[in-house]
PDB file of C-alpha atoms in Angstrom:
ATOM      1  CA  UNK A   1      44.810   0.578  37.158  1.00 46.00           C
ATOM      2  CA  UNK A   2      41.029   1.426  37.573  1.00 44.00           C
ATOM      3  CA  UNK A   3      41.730   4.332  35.703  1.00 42.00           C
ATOM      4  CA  UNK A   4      43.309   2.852  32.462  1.00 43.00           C
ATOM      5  CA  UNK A   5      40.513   0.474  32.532  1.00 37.00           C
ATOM      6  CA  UNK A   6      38.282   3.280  32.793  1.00 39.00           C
ATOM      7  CA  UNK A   7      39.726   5.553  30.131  1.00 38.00           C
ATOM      8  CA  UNK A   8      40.035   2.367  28.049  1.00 38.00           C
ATOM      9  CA  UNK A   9      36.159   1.641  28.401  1.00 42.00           C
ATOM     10  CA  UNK A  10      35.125   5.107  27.543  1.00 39.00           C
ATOM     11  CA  UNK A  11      37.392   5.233  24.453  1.00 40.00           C
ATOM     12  CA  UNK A  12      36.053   1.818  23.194  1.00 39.00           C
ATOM     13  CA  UNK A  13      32.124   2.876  23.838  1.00 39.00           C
ATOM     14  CA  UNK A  14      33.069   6.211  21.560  1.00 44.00           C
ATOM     15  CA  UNK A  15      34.328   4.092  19.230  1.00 42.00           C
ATOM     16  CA  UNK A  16      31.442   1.611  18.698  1.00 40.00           C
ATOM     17  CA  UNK A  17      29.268   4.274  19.045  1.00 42.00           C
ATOM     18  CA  UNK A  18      30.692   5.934  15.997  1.00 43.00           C
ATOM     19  CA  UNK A  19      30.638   3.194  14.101  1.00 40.00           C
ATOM     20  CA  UNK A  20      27.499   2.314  15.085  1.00 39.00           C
ATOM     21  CA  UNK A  21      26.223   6.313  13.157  1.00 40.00           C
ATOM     22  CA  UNK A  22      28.674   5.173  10.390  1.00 38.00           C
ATOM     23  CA  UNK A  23      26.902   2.201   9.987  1.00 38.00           C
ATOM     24  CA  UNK A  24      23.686   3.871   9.916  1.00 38.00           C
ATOM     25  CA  UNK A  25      24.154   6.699   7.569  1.00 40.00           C
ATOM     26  CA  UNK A  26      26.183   4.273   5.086  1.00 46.00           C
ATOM     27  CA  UNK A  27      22.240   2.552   4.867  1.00 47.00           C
ATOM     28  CA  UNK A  28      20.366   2.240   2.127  1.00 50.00           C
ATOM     29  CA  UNK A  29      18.684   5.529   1.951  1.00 67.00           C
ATOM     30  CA  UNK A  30      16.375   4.600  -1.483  1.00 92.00           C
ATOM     31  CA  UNK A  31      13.623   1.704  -0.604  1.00 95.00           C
ATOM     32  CA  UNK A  32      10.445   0.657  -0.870  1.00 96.00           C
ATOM     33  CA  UNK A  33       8.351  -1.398   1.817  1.00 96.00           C
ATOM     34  CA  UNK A  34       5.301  -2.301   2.778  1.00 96.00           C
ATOM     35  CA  UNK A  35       2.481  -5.018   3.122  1.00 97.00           C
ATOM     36  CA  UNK A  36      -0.590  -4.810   0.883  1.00 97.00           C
ATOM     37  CA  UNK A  37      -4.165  -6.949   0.609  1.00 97.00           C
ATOM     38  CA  UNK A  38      -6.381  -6.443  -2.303  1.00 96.00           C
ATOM     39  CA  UNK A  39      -7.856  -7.926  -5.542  1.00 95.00           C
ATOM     40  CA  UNK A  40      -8.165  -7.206  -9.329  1.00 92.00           C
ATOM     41  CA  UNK A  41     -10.996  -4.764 -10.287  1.00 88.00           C
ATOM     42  CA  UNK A  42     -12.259  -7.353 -12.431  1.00 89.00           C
ATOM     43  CA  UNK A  43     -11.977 -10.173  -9.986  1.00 91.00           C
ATOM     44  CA  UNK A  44     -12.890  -8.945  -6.721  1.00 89.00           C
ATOM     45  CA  UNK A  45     -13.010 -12.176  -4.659  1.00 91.00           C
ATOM     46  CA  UNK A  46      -9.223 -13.540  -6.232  1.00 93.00           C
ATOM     47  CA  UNK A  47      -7.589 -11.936  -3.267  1.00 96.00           C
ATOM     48  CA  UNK A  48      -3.814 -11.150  -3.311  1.00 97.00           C
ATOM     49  CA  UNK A  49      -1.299 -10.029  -0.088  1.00 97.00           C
ATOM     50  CA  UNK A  50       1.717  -8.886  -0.951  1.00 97.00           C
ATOM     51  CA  UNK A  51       5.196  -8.382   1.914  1.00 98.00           C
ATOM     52  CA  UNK A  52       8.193  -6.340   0.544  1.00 97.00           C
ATOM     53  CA  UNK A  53      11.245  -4.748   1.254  1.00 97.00           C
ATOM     54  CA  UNK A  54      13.401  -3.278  -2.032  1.00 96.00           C
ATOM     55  CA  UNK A  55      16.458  -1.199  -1.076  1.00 95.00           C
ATOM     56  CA  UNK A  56      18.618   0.453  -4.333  1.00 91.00           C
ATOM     57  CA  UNK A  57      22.667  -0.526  -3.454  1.00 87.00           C
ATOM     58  CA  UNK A  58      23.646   2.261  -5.636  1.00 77.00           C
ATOM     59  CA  UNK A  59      25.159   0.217  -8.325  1.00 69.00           C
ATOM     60  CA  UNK A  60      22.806   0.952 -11.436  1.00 74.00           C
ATOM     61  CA  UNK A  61      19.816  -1.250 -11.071  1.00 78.00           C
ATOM     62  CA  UNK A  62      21.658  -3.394  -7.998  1.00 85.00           C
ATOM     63  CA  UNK A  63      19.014  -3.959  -5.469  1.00 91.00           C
ATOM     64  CA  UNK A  64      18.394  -5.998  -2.104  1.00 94.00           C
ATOM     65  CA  UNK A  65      15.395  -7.040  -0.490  1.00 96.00           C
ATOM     66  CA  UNK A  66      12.394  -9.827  -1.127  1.00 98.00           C
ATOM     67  CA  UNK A  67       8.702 -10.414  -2.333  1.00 98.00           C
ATOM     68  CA  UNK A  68       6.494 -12.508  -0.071  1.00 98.00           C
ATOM     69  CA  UNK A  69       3.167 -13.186  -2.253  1.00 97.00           C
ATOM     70  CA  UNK A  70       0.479 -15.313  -1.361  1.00 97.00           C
ATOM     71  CA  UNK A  71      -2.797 -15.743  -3.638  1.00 96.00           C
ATOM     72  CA  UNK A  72      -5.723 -16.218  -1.093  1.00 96.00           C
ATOM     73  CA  UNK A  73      -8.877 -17.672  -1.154  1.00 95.00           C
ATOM     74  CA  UNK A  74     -12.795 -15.902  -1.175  1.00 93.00           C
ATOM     75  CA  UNK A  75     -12.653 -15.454   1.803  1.00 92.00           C
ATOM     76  CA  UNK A  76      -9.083 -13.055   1.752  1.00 90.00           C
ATOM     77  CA  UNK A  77      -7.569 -15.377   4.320  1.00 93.00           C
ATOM     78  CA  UNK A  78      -6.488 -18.838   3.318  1.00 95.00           C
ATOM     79  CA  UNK A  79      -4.025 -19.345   1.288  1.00 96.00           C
ATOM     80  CA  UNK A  80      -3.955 -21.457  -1.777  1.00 96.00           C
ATOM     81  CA  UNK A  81      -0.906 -20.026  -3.173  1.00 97.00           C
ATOM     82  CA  UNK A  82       2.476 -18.905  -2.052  1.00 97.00           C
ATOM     83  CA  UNK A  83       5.707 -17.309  -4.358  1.00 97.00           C
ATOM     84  CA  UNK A  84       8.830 -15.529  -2.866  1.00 98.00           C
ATOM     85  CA  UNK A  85      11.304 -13.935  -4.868  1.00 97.00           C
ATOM     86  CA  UNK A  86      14.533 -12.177  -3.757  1.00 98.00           C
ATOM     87  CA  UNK A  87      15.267  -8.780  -5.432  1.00 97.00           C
ATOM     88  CA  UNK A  88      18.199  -7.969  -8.080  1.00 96.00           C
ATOM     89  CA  UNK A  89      17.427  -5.214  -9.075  1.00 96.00           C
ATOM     90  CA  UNK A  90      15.377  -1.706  -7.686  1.00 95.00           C
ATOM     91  CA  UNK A  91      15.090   2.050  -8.946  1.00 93.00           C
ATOM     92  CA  UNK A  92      13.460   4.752  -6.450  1.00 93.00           C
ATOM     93  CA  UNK A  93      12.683   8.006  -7.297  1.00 92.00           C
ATOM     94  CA  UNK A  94      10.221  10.606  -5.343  1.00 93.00           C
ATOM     95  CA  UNK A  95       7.528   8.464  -4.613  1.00 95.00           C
ATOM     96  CA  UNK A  96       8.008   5.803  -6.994  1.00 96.00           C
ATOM     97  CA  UNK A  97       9.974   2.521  -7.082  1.00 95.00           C
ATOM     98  CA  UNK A  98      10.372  -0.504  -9.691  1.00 96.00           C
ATOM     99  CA  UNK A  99      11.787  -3.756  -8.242  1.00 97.00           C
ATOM    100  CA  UNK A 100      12.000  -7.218  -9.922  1.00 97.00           C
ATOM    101  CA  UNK A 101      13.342 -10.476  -9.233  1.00 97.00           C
ATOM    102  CA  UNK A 102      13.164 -14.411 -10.044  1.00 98.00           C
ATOM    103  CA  UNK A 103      10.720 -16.630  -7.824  1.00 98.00           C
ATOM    104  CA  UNK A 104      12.702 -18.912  -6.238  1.00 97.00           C
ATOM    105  CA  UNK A 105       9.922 -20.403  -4.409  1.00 97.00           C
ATOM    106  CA  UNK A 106       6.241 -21.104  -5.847  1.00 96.00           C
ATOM    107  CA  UNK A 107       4.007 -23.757  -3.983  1.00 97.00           C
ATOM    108  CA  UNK A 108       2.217 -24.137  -7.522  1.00 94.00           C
ATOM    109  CA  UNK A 109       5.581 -25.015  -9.287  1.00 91.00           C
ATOM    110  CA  UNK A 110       8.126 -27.238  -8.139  1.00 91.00           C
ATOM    111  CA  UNK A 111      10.525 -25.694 -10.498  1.00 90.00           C
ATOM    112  CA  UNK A 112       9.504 -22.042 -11.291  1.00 92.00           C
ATOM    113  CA  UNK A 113      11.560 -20.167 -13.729  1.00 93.00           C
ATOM    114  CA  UNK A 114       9.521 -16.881 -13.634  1.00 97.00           C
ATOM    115  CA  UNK A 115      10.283 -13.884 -12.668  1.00 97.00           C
ATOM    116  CA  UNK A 116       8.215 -10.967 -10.353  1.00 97.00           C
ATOM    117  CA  UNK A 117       8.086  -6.990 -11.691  1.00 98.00           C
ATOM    118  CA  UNK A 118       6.504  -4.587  -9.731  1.00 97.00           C
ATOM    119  CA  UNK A 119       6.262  -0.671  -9.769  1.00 97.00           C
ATOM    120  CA  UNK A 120       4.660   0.779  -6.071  1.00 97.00           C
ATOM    121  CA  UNK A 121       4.104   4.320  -5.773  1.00 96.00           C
ATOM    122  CA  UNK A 122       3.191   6.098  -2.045  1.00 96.00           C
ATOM    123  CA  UNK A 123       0.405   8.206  -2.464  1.00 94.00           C
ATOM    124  CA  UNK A 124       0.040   8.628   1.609  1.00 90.00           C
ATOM    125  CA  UNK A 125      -1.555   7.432   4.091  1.00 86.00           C
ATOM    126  CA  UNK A 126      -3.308   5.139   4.628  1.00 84.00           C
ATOM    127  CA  UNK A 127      -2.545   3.188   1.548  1.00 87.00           C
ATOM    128  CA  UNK A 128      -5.912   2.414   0.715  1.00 89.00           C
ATOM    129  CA  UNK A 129      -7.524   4.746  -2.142  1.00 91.00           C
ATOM    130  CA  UNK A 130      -3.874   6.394  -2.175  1.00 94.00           C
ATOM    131  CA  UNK A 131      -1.190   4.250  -2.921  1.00 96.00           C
ATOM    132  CA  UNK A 132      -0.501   1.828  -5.830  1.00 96.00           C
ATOM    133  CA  UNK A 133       0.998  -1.553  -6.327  1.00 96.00           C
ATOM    134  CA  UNK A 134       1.483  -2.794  -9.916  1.00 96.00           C
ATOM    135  CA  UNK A 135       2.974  -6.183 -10.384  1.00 96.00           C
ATOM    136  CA  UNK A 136       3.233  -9.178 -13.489  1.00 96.00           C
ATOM    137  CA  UNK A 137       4.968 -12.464 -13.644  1.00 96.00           C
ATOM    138  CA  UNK A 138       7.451 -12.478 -17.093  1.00 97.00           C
ATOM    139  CA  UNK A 139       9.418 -15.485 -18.527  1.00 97.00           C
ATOM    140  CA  UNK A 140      12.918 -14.181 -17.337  1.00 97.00           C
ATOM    141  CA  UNK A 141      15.341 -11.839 -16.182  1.00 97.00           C
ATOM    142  CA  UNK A 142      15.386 -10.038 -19.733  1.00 97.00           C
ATOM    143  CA  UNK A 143      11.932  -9.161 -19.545  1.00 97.00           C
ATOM    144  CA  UNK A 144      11.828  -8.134 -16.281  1.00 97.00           C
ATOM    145  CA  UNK A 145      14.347  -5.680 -17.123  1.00 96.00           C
ATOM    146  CA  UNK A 146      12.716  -4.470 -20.034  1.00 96.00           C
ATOM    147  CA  UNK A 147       9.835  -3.359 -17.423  1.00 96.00           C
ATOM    148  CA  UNK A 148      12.299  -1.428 -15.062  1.00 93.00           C
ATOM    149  CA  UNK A 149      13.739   0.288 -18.379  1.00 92.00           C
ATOM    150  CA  UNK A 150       9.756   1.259 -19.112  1.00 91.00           C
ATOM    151  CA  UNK A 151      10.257  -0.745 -22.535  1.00 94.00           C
ATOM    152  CA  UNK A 152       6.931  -2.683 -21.508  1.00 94.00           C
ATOM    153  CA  UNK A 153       4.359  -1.283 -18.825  1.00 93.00           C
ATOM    154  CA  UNK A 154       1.548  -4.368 -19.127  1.00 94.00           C
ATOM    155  CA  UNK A 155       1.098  -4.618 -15.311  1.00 94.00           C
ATOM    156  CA  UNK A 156      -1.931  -6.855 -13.618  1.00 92.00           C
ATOM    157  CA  UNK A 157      -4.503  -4.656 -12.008  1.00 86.00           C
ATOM    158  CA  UNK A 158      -4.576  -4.407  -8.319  1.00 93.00           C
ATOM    159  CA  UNK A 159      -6.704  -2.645  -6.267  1.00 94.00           C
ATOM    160  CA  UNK A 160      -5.340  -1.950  -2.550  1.00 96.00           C
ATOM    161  CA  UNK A 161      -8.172  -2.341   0.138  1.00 95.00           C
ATOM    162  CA  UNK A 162      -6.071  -2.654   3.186  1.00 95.00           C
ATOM    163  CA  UNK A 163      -2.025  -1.902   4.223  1.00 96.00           C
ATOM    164  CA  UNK A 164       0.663   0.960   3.342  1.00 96.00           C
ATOM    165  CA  UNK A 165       3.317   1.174   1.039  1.00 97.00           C
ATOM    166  CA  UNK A 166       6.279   3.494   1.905  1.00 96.00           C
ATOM    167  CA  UNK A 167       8.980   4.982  -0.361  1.00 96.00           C
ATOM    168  CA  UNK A 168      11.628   7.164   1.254  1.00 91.00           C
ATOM    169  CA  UNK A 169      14.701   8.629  -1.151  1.00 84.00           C
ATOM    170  CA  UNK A 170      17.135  10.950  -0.713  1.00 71.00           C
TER     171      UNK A 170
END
């Protein structure tokens, strides 16, 4: 009896195991992450962080993932802002990735109706002086497609002093 249990255990541990691989090489291989602090060129006290994950699903422009954005006060800590948007759609390619989605949460807006683009490129590490976060706020899903088509390219300037942005594809 101990050894049915035995060969029983065994054959159960391959088979999670397996699926466990299956499970991992099924992933989402095309993403982009990272966590960024910086400021516009122009405006170098109006501080900005921004958290993200975007993973492509593979079907056209589906995507999965979220912005966390928080506008921070002179002194790059406090903030005085706060959006987070879920992403719909992502495209990755070499080091590059587009990802947009509506803001479903903005502490300035009890009702916002925008929506978040953003094009990232991984120049390295560290991030600072060698990667690049682009991002704008657009009236609605339409528009925000027009910037992952590259039909409109009128991004805010951002200038990364601190954090890494990664972009792996296949």
């Amino acid at each position: 009896m101990k050894f049915i249990v035995l060969v029983l255990a065994l054959l159960l541990t391959g088979q999670i195991a397996g699926h466990i691989g299956d499970a991992q090489a099924k992933g989402p291989a095309d993403k982009a992450t990272g966590y960024v602090l910086g400021a516009p060129a122009e405006h170098p006290l109006w501080w900005h962080s921004f958290n993200f994950t975007a993973h492509e699903m593979g079907d056209a422009l589906a995507g999965k993932g979220f912005v966390r954005h928080f506008r921070l006060d002179v002194d790059g800590v406090t903030p005085i802002r706060e959006e987070f948007c879920p992403i719909i759609y992502v495209v990755a390619f070499e080091n590059e990735a587009w990802f947009s989605g509506p803001i479903i949460y903005d502490s300035a807006h009890s009702d916002p109706t925008r929506w978040m683009v953003f094009h990232v490129l991984d120049g390295g590490q560290p991030g600072r002086g060698n990667d690049l976060l682009q991002w704008q706020r657009v009236a609605d899903e339409s528009a925000a497609l027009d910037y992952l088509d590259g039909l409109e390219a009128d991004y805010k300037d951002y200038v990364i002093v601190e954090g890494n942005i990664q972009v792996h594809t296949k």
